Coordinates of C-alpha atoms in Angstrom, one line a residue:
M9 CA 109.6 90.5 96.3
H10 CA 108.3 94.0 96.2
P11 CA 104.8 94.0 97.9
V12 CA 102.3 96.0 95.8
S13 CA 98.9 96.5 97.3
R14 CA 95.9 95.3 95.3
R15 CA 94.4 98.7 95.7
R16 CA 96.9 100.1 93.3
F17 CA 95.6 97.7 90.7
L18 CA 91.9 98.3 91.3
A19 CA 90.3 100.0 88.3
A20 CA 87.2 99.9 86.2
S21 CA 87.6 98.0 83.0
A22 CA 85.1 96.8 80.4
G23 CA 82.2 98.0 82.4
T24 CA 83.2 96.0 85.5
A25 CA 83.8 98.2 88.5
G26 CA 86.6 97.1 90.7
A27 CA 88.2 94.8 88.2
L28 CA 91.9 93.9 88.8
A29 CA 94.1 95.2 86.0
L30 CA 97.8 94.8 85.4
A31 CA 98.9 98.4 85.8
A32 CA 102.4 97.8 84.4
P33 CA 103.8 94.3 83.5
S34 CA 107.4 94.0 84.6
A35 CA 110.2 94.8 82.1
R36 CA 111.1 91.1 81.9
A37 CA 107.5 90.3 80.9
V38 CA 107.5 92.9 78.2
A39 CA 110.9 91.9 76.9
G40 CA 109.7 88.3 76.8
G41 CA 106.6 89.1 74.7
R42 CA 107.7 86.8 71.9
R43 CA 108.5 84.1 74.5
P44 CA 105.5 84.2 76.8
F45 CA 106.7 81.1 78.7
G46 CA 110.2 82.4 79.4
R47 CA 112.7 79.8 80.4
H48 CA 110.0 77.1 80.9
G49 CA 109.7 75.9 77.3
S50 CA 106.7 76.1 74.9
P51 CA 104.1 73.9 73.2
A52 CA 106.8 73.3 70.5
A53 CA 109.5 72.5 73.1
R54 CA 107.8 71.0 76.2
R55 CA 109.7 70.6 79.4
T56 CA 108.1 67.2 79.8
P57 CA 105.2 65.3 78.2
Q58 CA 103.1 66.3 81.2
T59 CA 103.6 70.1 80.8
L60 CA 100.8 72.3 79.5
Y61 CA 101.1 75.9 78.5
V62 CA 98.4 78.5 79.3
D63 CA 98.3 82.0 77.7
P64 CA 95.3 84.3 77.4
L65 CA 96.6 85.5 74.0
G66 CA 96.3 82.0 72.5
R67 CA 100.0 81.2 72.2
G68 CA 99.7 78.1 74.5
D69 CA 97.7 74.9 74.7
F70 CA 94.9 76.7 76.5
T71 CA 93.7 80.2 77.2
T72 CA 92.3 79.6 80.6
V73 CA 93.6 77.9 83.7
R74 CA 90.3 76.1 84.2
D75 CA 90.5 74.4 80.8
A76 CA 94.1 73.4 81.4
V77 CA 93.2 71.8 84.7
A78 CA 90.4 69.9 83.1
A79 CA 92.8 68.4 80.5
A80 CA 95.4 67.5 83.1
A81 CA 93.7 64.5 84.6
G82 CA 95.6 62.3 87.0
S83 CA 98.9 63.0 88.7
G84 CA 102.1 64.9 88.0
W85 CA 101.0 67.6 85.6
T86 CA 102.7 71.0 85.3
L87 CA 101.0 74.2 84.1
V88 CA 103.1 77.1 82.9
L89 CA 101.1 80.3 82.9
A90 CA 102.1 83.2 80.6
P91 CA 101.8 86.8 81.9
G92 CA 98.2 88.0 82.0
V93 CA 95.0 88.3 84.1
Y94 CA 93.1 85.1 84.3
R95 CA 89.6 86.2 85.4
E96 CA 88.0 82.9 86.3
T97 CA 87.3 80.5 89.1
V98 CA 89.4 77.3 89.2
V99 CA 89.1 74.0 91.2
L100 CA 91.9 71.5 91.3
D101 CA 90.1 68.4 92.7
A102 CA 91.6 65.8 94.9
T103 CA 92.4 63.4 92.0
R104 CA 94.9 65.7 90.3
T105 CA 97.8 65.1 92.7
E106 CA 101.4 66.3 92.5
A107 CA 100.5 69.3 90.3
T108 CA 102.8 72.2 89.8
W109 CA 101.7 75.7 88.5
I110 CA 104.5 78.1 87.4
G111 CA 104.2 81.7 86.6
A112 CA 106.3 82.1 83.5
S113 CA 107.5 85.6 84.5
E114 CA 110.0 86.0 87.4
D115 CA 107.6 88.5 88.9
P116 CA 104.3 87.1 90.5
R117 CA 102.6 90.4 89.7
D118 CA 102.5 89.4 86.0
V119 CA 100.4 86.3 86.4
V120 CA 97.1 86.9 88.2
I121 CA 94.2 84.5 88.8
V122 CA 91.3 86.6 90.0
H123 CA 87.5 86.6 90.4
D124 CA 85.0 88.6 92.5
N125 CA 82.5 86.4 94.4
A126 CA 81.8 86.9 98.0
A127 CA 80.0 84.7 100.5
G128 CA 76.8 86.7 100.1
T129 CA 76.9 86.9 96.3
P130 CA 73.8 85.4 94.8
K131 CA 74.3 82.2 92.8
P132 CA 72.7 81.8 89.4
G133 CA 70.7 78.8 90.5
G134 CA 69.6 80.4 93.8
G135 CA 71.1 80.9 97.2
T136 CA 74.6 82.4 97.8
Y137 CA 78.1 81.1 97.4
G138 CA 79.1 81.0 101.1
T139 CA 82.7 81.4 102.3
T140 CA 84.0 78.3 100.6
G141 CA 82.1 78.9 97.4
S142 CA 83.5 82.4 97.1
A143 CA 87.0 81.2 96.5
T144 CA 88.6 82.2 93.2
T145 CA 90.9 79.2 93.4
T146 CA 90.2 75.9 95.3
L147 CA 93.1 73.5 95.7
Q148 CA 92.2 70.1 97.0
A149 CA 94.9 67.8 95.7
A150 CA 97.8 66.6 97.7
G151 CA 101.3 67.6 96.6
F152 CA 100.4 70.9 94.9
T153 CA 103.2 73.5 94.3
A154 CA 102.9 77.1 93.0
H155 CA 105.7 79.4 92.0
R156 CA 105.3 83.2 91.3
I157 CA 101.6 83.5 90.9
T158 CA 99.1 86.0 92.3
F159 CA 95.8 84.6 93.7
A160 CA 93.3 87.3 94.2
N161 CA 89.6 88.1 95.0
D162 CA 88.8 91.7 94.1
W163 CA 85.2 91.8 95.4
L164 CA 84.8 95.1 97.3
R165 CA 82.3 96.0 100.1
A166 CA 81.9 99.5 98.7
D167 CA 80.5 98.1 95.4
H168 CA 77.9 95.9 97.2
P169 CA 76.4 97.7 100.2
D170 CA 73.4 95.3 100.1
I171 CA 75.6 92.2 100.7
T172 CA 76.3 91.3 104.3
G173 CA 78.3 88.1 103.6
T174 CA 81.6 89.9 102.9
Q175 CA 84.0 87.0 103.1
A176 CA 85.7 86.8 99.7
V177 CA 88.4 84.1 99.5
A178 CA 91.3 84.4 97.0
V179 CA 92.4 80.8 97.5
K180 CA 91.2 77.8 99.6
V181 CA 94.0 75.3 100.1
Q182 CA 93.0 71.8 101.4
G183 CA 95.6 69.3 100.2
D184 CA 98.5 67.9 102.2
R185 CA 101.9 69.0 101.1
S186 CA 100.8 72.2 99.4
A187 CA 103.7 74.7 98.8
F188 CA 103.7 78.2 97.6
H189 CA 107.0 80.0 96.6
H190 CA 107.1 83.8 95.9
C191 CA 103.3 84.0 95.5
R192 CA 100.9 86.8 96.3
F193 CA 97.4 86.5 97.9
L194 CA 95.2 89.6 97.6
G195 CA 91.8 90.2 99.0
H196 CA 90.1 91.9 102.0
Q197 CA 88.2 89.4 104.3
D198 CA 89.3 85.8 104.4
T199 CA 92.0 86.1 101.7
L200 CA 94.0 82.9 102.3
Y201 CA 92.0 79.9 103.6
A202 CA 94.6 77.4 104.8
D203 CA 92.4 74.4 105.4
S204 CA 92.2 70.6 105.0
M205 CA 89.8 68.2 103.3
S206 CA 88.1 67.1 106.6
L207 CA 88.1 67.6 110.3
T208 CA 90.4 64.6 110.8
A209 CA 92.8 65.4 107.9
F210 CA 95.9 67.3 109.0
A211 CA 97.0 69.1 105.9
R212 CA 100.6 70.4 105.9
Q213 CA 101.2 73.6 103.9
Y214 CA 104.3 75.8 103.3
Y215 CA 104.4 79.4 102.2
A216 CA 107.8 80.9 101.5
H217 CA 108.6 84.5 100.5
C218 CA 104.9 85.2 100.0
Y219 CA 102.9 88.4 100.3
V220 CA 99.4 88.3 101.8
E221 CA 97.1 91.3 102.4
G222 CA 93.6 91.9 103.7
D223 CA 91.6 93.1 106.7
V224 CA 89.4 90.6 108.5
D225 CA 90.8 87.1 109.4
F226 CA 92.8 87.2 106.2
V227 CA 94.9 84.2 107.0
F228 CA 92.6 81.5 108.5
G229 CA 91.8 77.8 108.7
R230 CA 92.7 74.5 110.3
A231 CA 95.8 73.5 108.3
T232 CA 99.3 72.9 109.8
A233 CA 100.8 75.9 107.9
V234 CA 104.3 77.3 108.0
H235 CA 104.8 80.9 106.7
E236 CA 108.5 81.6 106.3
Q237 CA 109.9 85.0 105.3
C238 CA 106.5 86.2 104.3
H239 CA 105.0 89.7 104.4
F240 CA 101.5 90.3 105.7
R241 CA 99.9 93.7 105.0
T242 CA 96.8 95.1 106.8
L243 CA 94.7 97.4 104.6
N244 CA 93.2 100.7 105.5
R245 CA 89.4 100.9 105.8
T246 CA 87.0 103.9 105.2
D247 CA 83.9 102.0 106.2
L248 CA 84.7 101.9 109.9
A249 CA 84.9 104.8 112.4
G250 CA 87.4 103.2 114.7
A251 CA 89.5 100.2 115.8
P252 CA 89.7 97.4 115.3
Y253 CA 89.8 97.3 111.5
G254 CA 90.4 93.6 111.5
F255 CA 92.6 90.6 112.4
V256 CA 95.5 89.1 110.6
F257 CA 95.1 85.5 111.7
A258 CA 92.1 83.3 112.6
P259 CA 93.3 79.7 113.1
S260 CA 90.8 77.0 113.6
T261 CA 93.2 74.1 114.4
A262 CA 91.5 70.8 115.4
G263 CA 91.9 69.9 119.0
A264 CA 93.5 66.6 118.1
N265 CA 96.1 68.4 115.9
P266 CA 99.3 69.3 117.9
L267 CA 100.4 71.8 115.3
G268 CA 98.6 74.8 113.8
Q269 CA 100.0 77.8 112.0
L270 CA 103.6 79.0 112.4
V271 CA 104.9 82.3 111.3
V272 CA 108.7 82.7 111.3
R273 CA 111.1 85.4 110.1
S274 CA 108.4 87.4 108.6
R275 CA 106.9 90.9 108.7
I276 CA 103.5 92.4 109.4
S277 CA 103.0 95.9 108.1
S278 CA 100.0 98.2 107.8
E279 CA 98.3 100.9 105.8
A280 CA 96.0 101.6 108.8
P281 CA 96.5 103.9 111.8
D282 CA 98.6 102.6 114.6
A283 CA 97.1 99.9 116.8
F284 CA 94.0 99.5 114.6
Y285 CA 94.6 95.7 114.0
K286 CA 94.7 92.7 116.2
L287 CA 97.3 90.0 115.5
A288 CA 94.8 87.2 115.8
R289 CA 91.6 85.8 117.1
P290 CA 90.6 82.1 117.5
W291 CA 88.0 80.7 115.1
V292 CA 86.1 77.8 116.6
P293 CA 83.6 76.8 113.8
S294 CA 80.1 75.6 114.6
S295 CA 81.2 72.4 112.7
D296 CA 84.0 71.7 115.2
T297 CA 83.3 73.1 118.6
T298 CA 86.2 71.0 120.0
A299 CA 88.8 73.0 117.9
R300 CA 91.7 74.6 119.8
P301 CA 93.1 77.2 117.5
M302 CA 96.9 77.4 117.4
L303 CA 99.2 80.1 116.2
T304 CA 102.9 80.7 116.9
V305 CA 104.6 83.9 115.6
R306 CA 108.4 84.0 116.1
D307 CA 111.3 86.1 114.9
T308 CA 108.9 88.4 113.1
R309 CA 108.7 92.2 112.9
M310 CA 105.3 93.7 113.7
D311 CA 104.9 97.3 112.7
A312 CA 102.8 99.8 114.6
G313 CA 99.5 98.8 113.0
I314 CA 99.3 95.9 115.5
D315 CA 97.8 96.7 118.9
A316 CA 100.7 95.8 121.1
A317 CA 98.8 96.2 124.4
A318 CA 96.0 93.8 123.3
P319 CA 97.0 91.9 120.2
Y320 CA 94.5 89.0 120.7
T321 CA 90.7 89.1 121.0
N322 CA 87.8 86.7 121.0
M323 CA 85.6 85.8 118.0
S324 CA 83.1 84.3 120.5
A325 CA 82.9 84.8 124.2
S326 CA 82.3 81.1 124.5
F327 CA 85.9 80.4 123.3
P328 CA 88.2 83.0 124.9
W329 CA 91.6 83.4 123.3
Q330 CA 93.4 82.7 126.6
N331 CA 92.1 79.1 126.4
Q332 CA 93.6 78.5 122.9
R333 CA 97.2 77.9 121.8
F334 CA 98.7 81.3 121.0
A335 CA 102.3 82.1 121.5
E336 CA 105.2 84.4 120.4
Y337 CA 108.9 84.3 120.6
R338 CA 111.6 86.9 119.9
N339 CA 109.4 89.2 117.8
S340 CA 110.4 92.8 117.2
G341 CA 109.0 96.2 116.2
P342 CA 106.5 98.5 117.8
G343 CA 103.6 96.1 117.3
A344 CA 105.5 93.4 119.3
R345 CA 106.2 95.4 122.4
I346 CA 105.3 93.5 125.6
T347 CA 103.5 96.2 127.6
V348 CA 100.9 94.0 129.1
P349 CA 102.6 90.6 129.7
E350 CA 99.5 88.6 130.3
N351 CA 98.3 89.6 126.8
R352 CA 101.4 88.3 125.1
P353 CA 102.1 84.7 125.9
Q354 CA 105.7 83.9 125.1
L355 CA 107.5 80.6 124.4
T356 CA 110.5 79.6 126.5
R357 CA 113.7 78.9 124.7
D358 CA 113.2 75.1 125.0
Q359 CA 109.6 75.4 123.7
A360 CA 110.9 77.5 120.7
G361 CA 113.1 74.6 119.8
S362 CA 110.0 72.7 118.7
A363 CA 108.5 75.7 116.8
T364 CA 110.4 75.2 113.5
R365 CA 109.4 74.3 110.0
E366 CA 111.1 70.9 110.4
A367 CA 109.0 70.1 113.5
Y368 CA 105.8 71.2 111.8
L369 CA 106.3 69.5 108.4
G370 CA 108.1 66.3 109.3
D371 CA 109.6 64.3 106.5
W372 CA 108.3 66.8 103.9
E373 CA 110.9 69.4 102.9
P374 CA 109.4 71.8 100.4
W375 CA 112.1 74.4 100.8
K376 CA 114.5 72.1 98.9
G377 CA 114.7 72.2 95.1
A378 CA 112.4 75.2 94.6
C379 CA 112.7 76.6 91.1

């Protein structure tokens, strides 16, 4: 998948500064204009009785994802999304299990679910949204699968200098057995919130061939999450005078959970100057001060944007990163150089044998049968 930065899509449209626009739909999407759902059927020829079709131009069952989700009560529904920008917030609640969302184009850039709330954005009824409430898409149901969709939050700090709560989540994922194939996650701070439904729920999540970009803690949360063959991109910043610009990962793994986030056979690139980003910092939330954040990065290329000498830092001095569960194994690239060994904890070969997708996800094998 070709990684295209959200900044190349940012443009003013219809009086809304910073709106996300489709700069150029793929040739396949244009060619399929008369077949907006591609190879996935249509309202006249449904794949299954539990398949619904969504198209902003009115050629499907619904024009918004939110309305389609509302109609798909219960378990086992599939939504096929035609190319377009779906500017809305969406919640898939815990009762709508085993749901599948499919981007009808073969290119995830063609199907975009986007909104622009931040944690500090005022709510119509008073107060602010907070980090969780800022999410464009919230996915609570177990057994969720997404294919070739972009999840985005295009709220920008520069447009809102009066707002200090700058967390702006593209997607919050809470359900067990949540899988994403060839998807994109675009934002700045707190882009991808890989979480669970409660402190005691250990949600397993799988991200394959995905693209994620942002600046501060842009992959975070307490889920047991495997990122395989993904591309993480750190953005440049003009609002800060020096390093660090941000942090790629901020896990908040529960202390009782033996498995946190695993990154394998992936890449971390950067738009920022060399060494202006940290690989990770531990997040120990006030709601769970017994958390022991866990992140393992293995067989992954880190470009020069990562600070090789000091890739980890603290979020709070009360919870130093050295007391958490950070480890690496067989990484490459200038950002992975081991120049200060005590700052780069490494797995042994035997330990690496347990740092695999199979060990993390158990009897769930979401890499099989992907469409």
